[in-house]
Amino acid sequence: MNKDIDIKKYFRPDLKEARKRTKKMIEQVDFDLATSYQHLGLHKTYLIQTYGCQGNEADSETMAGILELMGFTPAKSEEESDVIIINTCAIRENAENRVWGELGRLKAYKRENPDLILALAGCMPQEENVVQRVLKKYQHVDLVFGTHNIHKLPDYLQTAMFGKERVVEVFSKEGEIVENLPKTRQYKHKAWVNIMFGCDEFCTYCIVPYTRGKERSRSKEDILEEVKELVLSGYQEITLLGQNVNAYGKDRKDGYTFGDLLRDLDKTGIERIRFTTSHPHDLDTKTMEAMRDCAHVMPYFHLPVQSGSDAVLKRMNRHYTKASYLEKLKELKETVPGISVTTDIIVGFPGETETDFQETLALVEVADFEGAFTFVFSKREGTPAAKYEDLTSMDEKKERLYRLNEKINEGYLRGSKRFLNKTVSVLVDGVSKNDETVLAGYTEHQKLVNFKGDASLIGQLVKVKITEAKTWFLMGERVD
Ligand code: SAH
Ligand code: SF4
Ligand code: F3S
């Protein structure tokens, strides 16, 4: 392979382009696998490693679906794989560092097995600096593609396998919404269902609007059809996916929004409906009322707040204040009594003072969150916050994270304790890692429960009486 690659000849990402938003309505096309590709994977195997969010996991299921349609089968180990795809996340530096480490490890491996096709996919290739680095320093990577062109995987593999040339194709902007994509789902009882793609919020710290393009919603007909098929195949639970599901439908401008979708999905016969993630600014009364009225929509809400300081929220471009967030939360808790609420918080955003941080702690106290994902701010090249002055030391930031987590853990325990001696409904996911006679699953309020039971119950809804409440999980006994 040519060492002095002219990177201009490749389709590569451009963050400035990715930032642009057009008013153009997004068209829809159907995926179709050309006959010439249908046997390309015969007697060959694949492996996909997923590093990102649920959206990335759903993309990996699509990649697996496409590969299996081409004749590939899942590999039992790395050693016997013909194709390895690394589906990456760009949200924080440590997510990326894990991938760079993995690519380094696979270099030695590729030397032993030169026929292996090694692909880098997902959000990292949407960043200019990543593609530059791969082209210069990771020449053992055969194929690089991004989030907007997964449906072109058959073309890319054909070129990489037979053309024996490196394929690098990343589009800065989204194309059409591609329907009819095959999926090999990880579970037989719970499924991801994309309802929208992209994000138009542009929180100043976040890379997602650049890696995932503009907000575009799938049609309600396509979503309902997918869910009805899942019901027919025996699925019990769906999780609706979008970076900001509360903005569902706004781009279609026909007045049909997230609350309407929840009501229609409630009638499909699916037992449990979940969704993630929500932006507080777009959460409306219509959605809360749909949650109240729909028996199959679970009483759980992940509502990222990010910070409790108005000054920080403003610099983050979050479009709400501490007071307006708490007001929405109050309405949500009044409309859906007993709902469990979790959140995301970033500490150490550039310019965050100790006083700002204290406001976050105070908000956590009153909001009564039952859990949270907490992060130290990570600088993402190309986002506005990467240029903000940041004088707080990493030690200080880590100390804030520690103090925050102490408080969050109190909320986890309070959330667990309210189910003590109660009988709850659990969707059984699998057997516990430590003990084969113990099953693990989630309650309606998204609490993890362990209880004794037989593996034949996996995928079923069972009643469990809670006998012990720990910080991270509940213990119980089956009662039905
Ligand atoms: N669309 C979702 C979030 C996707 S990213 C939402 O808005 O809720 C998940 C979480 O990662 C965010 O909520 C935020 O808390 C965190 N995050 C995003 N960018 C980050 C960064 N640059 N540094 C640290 N945490 C970040
Ligand atoms: Fe990122 Fe904000 Fe969009 Fe969430 S809403 S994906 S945090 S830009
Ligand atoms: Fe990561 Fe991309 Fe999801 S950056 S969080 S995999 S949208």
XYZ file of C-alpha atoms and ligand atoms in Angstrom:
521
model
C 0.000 0.000 0.000
C 1.198 3.481 -0.843
C 2.652 5.108 2.236
C 2.273 8.715 1.001
C -1.414 8.660 0.575
C -2.974 11.721 -1.057
C -5.818 12.166 1.356
C -7.606 14.616 -0.940
C -8.679 11.823 -3.224
C -10.834 10.260 -0.509
C -14.317 11.221 0.617
C -13.507 12.610 3.992
C -15.479 14.425 6.634
C -15.507 18.172 7.141
C -16.850 19.456 10.471
C -17.767 22.859 9.027
C -19.899 21.154 6.390
C -21.387 18.868 9.017
C -22.465 21.887 11.050
C -24.593 23.325 8.243
C -28.338 22.728 8.327
C -30.626 22.958 5.293
C -34.383 23.372 5.310
C -34.669 20.647 2.696
C -37.099 17.867 3.593
C -35.243 14.568 3.778
C -36.297 11.971 1.211
C -36.687 8.304 1.938
C -35.258 5.370 -0.035
C -35.463 1.606 0.345
C -32.401 -0.563 0.839
C -31.985 -3.326 -1.701
C -29.059 -5.746 -1.907
C -27.820 -6.211 -5.490
C -27.822 -9.859 -6.562
C -24.089 -9.715 -7.239
C -23.474 -9.134 -3.522
C -25.716 -11.868 -2.214
C -23.016 -14.530 -2.083
C -20.012 -12.369 -1.328
C -19.896 -13.539 2.266
C -20.454 -17.256 1.742
C -18.168 -19.361 3.975
C -16.912 -16.176 5.584
C -17.432 -14.837 9.088
C -17.714 -11.437 10.771
C -17.306 -9.810 14.166
C -18.556 -6.372 15.240
C -17.293 -4.517 18.310
C -19.546 -1.702 19.509
C -18.228 1.209 21.591
C -21.056 3.736 21.495
C -24.547 4.568 22.686
C -27.761 2.662 21.974
C -27.856 4.350 18.563
C -24.521 2.770 17.800
C -25.715 -0.605 19.027
C -28.704 -0.317 16.708
C -26.316 0.516 13.836
C -24.264 -2.581 14.640
C -27.444 -4.654 14.375
C -28.012 -3.154 10.925
C -24.430 -3.905 9.862
C -24.868 -7.498 11.084
C -28.152 -7.703 9.166
C -26.504 -6.532 5.935
C -23.548 -8.900 6.383
C -25.828 -11.876 7.009
C -27.890 -11.012 3.935
C -24.589 -11.212 2.017
C -23.976 -14.713 3.364
C -21.556 -13.918 6.212
C -22.088 -15.732 9.521
C -21.071 -14.531 13.003
C -17.523 -15.535 13.968
C -16.947 -17.461 17.178
C -13.645 -15.741 17.806
C -11.373 -13.027 16.488
C -9.008 -15.691 15.137
C -11.583 -17.090 12.764
C -13.042 -13.733 11.594
C -12.760 -12.659 7.981
C -14.197 -9.213 8.672
C -13.895 -7.197 11.898
C -15.844 -3.942 12.189
C -15.106 -1.535 15.021
C -18.176 0.655 15.511
C -16.890 3.695 17.381
C -18.047 6.543 19.627
C -16.638 10.082 19.648
C -18.435 11.533 22.651
C -15.406 11.747 24.995
C -11.681 11.369 24.616
C -11.507 8.172 26.655
C -14.060 6.498 24.338
C -11.710 7.305 21.454
C -8.571 6.224 23.285
C -9.995 2.760 23.790
C -10.451 2.481 20.035
C -6.927 3.698 19.234
C -5.623 1.069 21.663
C -7.706 -1.630 20.035
C -6.508 -0.625 16.550
C -2.933 -0.855 17.810
C -3.539 -4.337 19.192
C -5.139 -5.502 15.954
C -2.098 -4.372 13.970
C 0.011 -7.316 15.117
C -2.939 -9.545 14.513
C -3.429 -8.324 10.963
C 0.227 -9.119 10.214
C -0.496 -12.772 10.973
C -3.753 -12.751 9.057
C -3.316 -10.394 6.062
C -6.625 -11.457 4.450
C -8.613 -10.098 7.347
C -10.669 -7.003 6.457
C -10.450 -4.508 9.309
C -13.061 -1.733 9.245
C -13.485 1.429 11.295
C -17.086 2.681 11.438
C -19.412 4.895 13.452
C -18.921 8.357 14.919
C -15.102 8.628 15.056
C -14.623 8.566 11.270
C -16.985 11.565 11.050
C -14.150 13.640 12.588
C -11.541 15.066 10.222
C -8.626 14.525 12.598
C -9.511 10.852 13.038
C -9.519 10.128 9.318
C -6.190 11.954 8.892
C -4.647 9.926 11.691
C -5.950 6.602 10.347
C -4.660 7.378 6.862
C -1.221 8.310 8.136
C -0.641 5.972 11.021
C -3.042 3.030 10.829
C -2.447 1.643 7.391
C -3.619 -1.783 8.439
C -7.199 -0.451 8.528
C -8.769 -1.516 5.200
C -12.085 0.251 5.336
C -13.328 3.479 6.914
C -16.970 4.564 6.712
C -19.215 6.781 8.823
C -22.731 7.009 10.200
C -24.379 8.227 6.980
C -23.393 5.397 4.651
C -23.872 2.094 6.481
C -26.170 0.946 3.656
C -23.182 1.082 1.277
C -21.301 -1.584 3.225
C -21.726 -4.231 0.461
C -19.995 -1.942 -2.116
C -17.161 -1.163 0.275
C -16.550 -4.786 1.175
C -16.489 -5.833 -2.447
C -13.803 -3.210 -3.190
C -11.789 -4.011 -0.069
C -11.923 -7.772 -0.679
C -11.270 -7.877 -4.405
C -9.877 -4.490 -5.328
C -7.295 -4.969 -2.572
C -7.355 -1.246 -2.059
C -8.137 0.823 0.945
C -11.660 2.210 1.042
C -12.234 5.481 2.865
C -15.651 7.050 2.400
C -17.222 9.340 4.988
C -20.003 11.787 4.142
C -20.127 15.026 6.107
C -23.839 15.347 5.640
C -26.763 13.030 6.046
C -28.377 11.632 2.908
C -31.820 10.100 2.631
C -33.472 8.108 5.399
C -32.865 4.507 4.385
C -35.743 2.138 5.132
C -36.038 -1.607 4.715
C -32.610 -2.220 6.206
C -32.081 -5.776 7.447
C -31.306 -6.202 11.158
C -29.807 -9.003 13.168
C -31.017 -8.113 16.632
C -29.027 -8.951 19.716
C -32.051 -10.005 21.774
C -35.214 -11.937 20.999
C -37.373 -10.144 23.567
C -36.309 -6.485 23.475
C -35.465 -4.325 20.497
C -34.145 -0.896 19.599
C -36.371 1.070 17.252
C -34.945 4.206 15.661
C -37.568 6.919 15.434
C -35.275 9.739 14.398
C -31.678 10.415 13.479
C -29.314 13.338 14.082
C -29.458 16.292 16.436
C -30.015 20.025 15.905
C -29.450 21.146 19.495
C -25.745 22.020 19.249
C -24.929 21.882 22.946
C -21.527 23.589 22.885
C -19.594 20.615 24.314
C -21.112 17.937 22.095
C -19.849 16.309 18.907
C -23.071 14.428 18.078
C -24.692 17.080 15.809
C -21.513 16.853 13.685
C -21.244 13.063 13.642
C -24.948 12.332 13.157
C -26.183 15.196 10.989
C -29.446 17.077 11.065
C -32.582 15.950 12.854
C -34.769 13.799 10.657
C -37.706 11.683 11.748
C -38.862 8.384 10.301
C -42.488 8.268 9.151
C -44.990 7.051 11.728
C -46.123 4.362 9.266
C -42.615 2.866 9.051
C -42.183 2.940 12.832
C -45.586 1.379 13.511
C -44.980 -1.309 10.914
C -41.610 -2.198 12.456
C -43.168 -2.441 15.926
C -46.117 -4.539 14.713
C -43.663 -6.988 13.153
C -41.725 -7.124 16.434
C -44.961 -7.938 18.293
C -45.686 -10.748 15.829
C -42.169 -12.123 16.377
C -42.780 -12.281 20.137
C -40.939 -9.160 21.296
C -42.013 -7.778 24.695
C -40.183 -4.470 24.857
C -39.097 -1.716 22.496
C -36.821 1.237 23.204
C -37.417 4.152 20.856
C -34.140 5.778 19.906
C -33.152 9.299 19.017
C -30.671 11.851 20.347
C -33.649 13.991 21.250
C -36.831 11.924 20.934
C -38.906 14.842 22.181
C -38.211 16.602 18.892
C -39.710 13.677 16.965
C -41.821 14.799 14.032
C -40.944 18.491 14.193
C -39.025 18.263 10.915
C -42.018 16.649 9.175
C -44.207 19.649 10.005
C -47.513 17.771 9.985
C -48.346 18.355 13.653
C -47.769 14.699 14.579
C -45.272 14.665 17.465
C -43.782 12.354 20.083
C -46.876 12.246 22.313
C -49.003 11.115 19.330
C -46.476 8.428 18.475
C -46.544 7.066 22.043
C -50.347 6.831 21.908
C -50.289 4.978 18.579
C -47.539 2.602 19.710
C -49.469 1.838 22.896
C -52.158 0.204 20.736
C -49.812 -2.129 18.826
C -49.828 -4.891 21.435
C -46.218 -4.400 22.563
C -45.973 -4.894 26.333
C -43.345 -2.312 27.178
C -42.373 0.947 25.510
C -39.254 2.855 26.551
C -37.392 5.716 24.902
C -34.105 7.539 25.082
C -32.907 10.301 25.112
C -34.940 13.431 25.883
C -33.959 17.074 25.842
C -35.758 18.973 28.643
C -36.329 21.960 26.372
C -38.482 19.899 23.965
C -40.366 17.827 26.561
C -44.030 18.853 26.296
C -47.265 18.311 28.219
C -48.627 16.199 25.357
C -45.834 13.655 25.957
C -46.383 13.605 29.716
C -50.121 13.078 29.240
C -49.492 10.272 26.768
C -47.270 8.615 29.387
C -50.020 9.002 31.964
C -52.682 7.490 29.681
C -50.728 4.678 28.000
C -50.417 1.520 30.084
C -47.547 0.168 27.995
C -45.332 3.253 28.239
C -43.005 2.589 31.177
C -42.904 4.957 34.194
C -39.275 5.848 33.696
C -37.672 8.989 32.278
C -34.045 9.820 31.506
C -33.912 13.615 31.454
C -30.333 14.933 31.179
C -29.853 18.192 33.086
C -26.047 18.558 32.582
C -25.632 21.291 35.225
C -27.520 23.108 37.975
C -25.931 26.495 37.289
C -27.762 28.910 34.985
C -24.474 30.491 33.904
C -23.062 27.102 32.875
C -26.334 26.006 31.219
C -26.231 29.172 29.142
C -22.661 28.542 28.013
C -23.655 24.962 27.228
C -26.476 26.312 24.990
C -29.072 24.170 26.744
C -32.062 26.568 26.364
C -33.388 26.165 29.903
C -32.612 27.338 33.424
C -32.402 25.467 36.686
C -35.865 26.808 37.589
C -37.496 25.890 34.271
C -35.953 22.391 34.416
C -37.343 21.844 37.913
C -40.717 23.172 36.818
C -40.867 20.595 33.996
C -39.756 17.861 36.333
C -42.519 18.802 38.764
C -45.115 18.641 36.005
C -43.759 15.247 34.924
C -43.911 13.839 38.463
C -47.406 15.196 39.015
C -48.669 13.870 35.693
C -47.075 10.423 36.049
C -47.093 9.659 39.789
C -44.302 7.373 40.991
C -42.207 7.876 37.835
C -38.493 7.178 38.205
C -36.219 9.891 36.793
C -32.510 9.678 36.002
C -30.175 12.207 34.420
C -26.779 13.031 32.877
C -24.413 15.575 34.442
C -21.125 17.042 33.230
C -18.696 18.444 35.803
C -15.770 20.690 35.011
C -17.332 22.416 32.001
C -14.967 25.308 31.079
C -15.453 28.137 33.542
C -17.445 26.066 36.071
C -16.676 27.535 39.512
C -17.050 25.862 42.886
C -20.235 27.929 43.344
C -21.611 26.654 40.007
C -20.819 23.124 41.103
C -22.586 23.682 44.436
C -25.675 24.637 42.450
C -25.503 21.324 40.643
C -25.330 19.488 43.980
C -28.297 21.499 45.232
C -30.304 20.660 42.121
C -29.551 16.942 42.512
C -30.874 17.187 46.064
C -34.238 18.687 45.101
C -34.705 16.814 41.828
C -34.549 13.469 43.671
C -32.913 11.647 40.764
C -32.809 7.862 41.102
C -29.592 7.576 39.112
C -27.282 9.460 36.787
C -24.494 9.113 34.285
C -21.856 11.585 35.380
C -18.905 12.754 33.324
C -15.902 15.036 33.462
C -16.011 17.489 30.545
C -13.979 16.262 27.593
C -12.766 18.693 24.960
C -14.022 17.784 21.471
C -12.156 19.378 18.606
C -14.467 21.435 16.385
C -17.101 22.146 19.062
C -17.440 25.716 20.460
C -16.570 24.714 24.055
C -13.182 23.398 22.915
C -12.156 27.066 22.630
C -13.571 28.195 25.996
C -11.080 29.137 28.657
C -10.688 26.299 31.137
C -8.650 27.039 34.242
C -9.859 24.288 36.564
C -7.323 21.509 37.122
C -8.131 17.880 36.343
C -7.629 17.009 40.022
C -10.268 19.517 40.998
C -12.658 18.194 38.342
C -12.175 14.625 39.511
C -12.831 15.689 43.070
C -16.099 17.320 41.972
C -17.061 14.146 40.147
C -16.397 12.140 43.310
C -18.524 14.452 45.459
C -21.316 14.387 42.882
C -21.302 10.603 42.668
C -21.614 10.315 46.447
C -24.826 12.307 46.237
C -26.091 10.451 43.171
C -25.570 7.116 44.926
C -27.842 8.233 47.760
C -30.532 8.734 45.106
C -29.929 5.258 43.639
C -30.440 3.715 47.090
C -33.570 5.784 47.815
C -34.945 4.686 44.434
C -34.267 1.030 45.249
C -35.726 1.215 48.740
C -39.132 2.390 47.647
C -39.724 -1.052 46.104
C -38.876 -3.066 49.216
C -41.628 -5.648 49.985
C -43.470 -4.652 46.793
C -44.341 -7.041 43.978
C -42.995 -5.841 40.641
C -43.119 -7.006 37.046
C -39.705 -8.057 35.654
C -38.727 -8.705 32.046
C -36.101 -11.439 32.325
C -32.951 -10.621 30.352
C -30.670 -13.522 31.199
C -28.812 -15.414 33.911
C -26.574 -13.609 36.352
C -22.865 -13.539 35.487
C -21.890 -14.964 38.860
C -24.559 -17.600 39.434
C -26.417 -19.629 36.779
C -29.394 -20.237 39.060
C -29.989 -16.495 39.424
C -31.872 -14.512 36.788
C -31.543 -10.806 36.046
C -34.061 -8.422 34.527
C -35.566 -4.956 34.734
C -38.725 -3.634 36.384
C -41.112 -1.153 34.805
C -39.199 1.615 36.606
C -35.930 0.336 35.087
C -34.546 -1.202 38.276
C -32.278 -4.211 37.962
C -33.612 -7.252 39.866
C -31.892 -10.554 40.690
C -33.939 -13.582 41.722
C -33.702 -17.384 41.676
C -35.265 -18.936 38.592
C -34.831 -21.158 35.605
C -33.216 -19.961 32.353
C -36.389 -20.994 30.486
C -37.913 -17.743 31.815
C -35.541 -15.572 29.749
C -37.584 -13.188 27.611
C -40.699 -13.487 29.788
C -42.478 -11.065 32.111
C -42.697 -12.442 35.658
C -43.846 -11.157 39.045
C -41.165 -10.788 41.694
C -41.496 -9.752 45.331
C -38.604 -7.519 46.409
C -36.865 -8.796 49.540
C -33.719 -6.652 49.600
C -32.854 -3.196 48.214
C -29.217 -2.433 47.396
C -27.778 0.707 45.806
C -27.395 -0.774 42.326
C -29.948 -3.590 42.316
C -32.845 -5.311 44.013
C -33.099 -8.908 45.216
C -36.393 -10.753 45.118
C -38.417 -13.956 44.894
C -40.705 -15.033 42.114
C -44.339 -15.022 43.151
C -46.386 -16.025 40.076
N -28.585 13.228 23.121
C -28.385 12.853 24.434
C -26.989 12.643 24.877
C -26.001 11.982 24.090
S -24.444 11.989 24.799
C -28.894 13.926 25.301
O -28.831 15.096 24.990
O -29.311 13.564 26.363
C -24.700 11.411 26.438
C -24.154 12.306 27.472
O -22.759 12.458 27.327
C -24.664 13.726 27.480
O -25.916 13.852 28.065
C -23.602 14.448 28.246
O -23.857 14.413 29.628
C -22.346 13.635 27.952
N -21.425 14.356 27.075
C -21.631 14.759 25.808
N -20.545 15.419 25.339
C -19.646 15.444 26.345
C -18.329 15.984 26.496
N -17.747 16.662 25.518
N -17.694 15.792 27.681
C -18.276 15.130 28.694
N -19.500 14.594 28.603
C -20.188 14.751 27.448
Fe -25.401 16.360 22.176
Fe -27.017 18.181 23.136
Fe -27.691 16.843 20.920
Fe -27.673 15.568 23.266
S -29.009 17.268 22.679
S -26.799 14.857 21.334
S -25.996 16.552 24.318
S -25.991 18.274 21.134
Fe -21.075 8.203 20.756
Fe -21.947 8.710 18.357
Fe -23.584 7.753 20.186
S -20.527 9.937 19.501
S -22.755 8.605 22.052
S -21.841 6.714 19.342
S -24.055 9.228 18.621
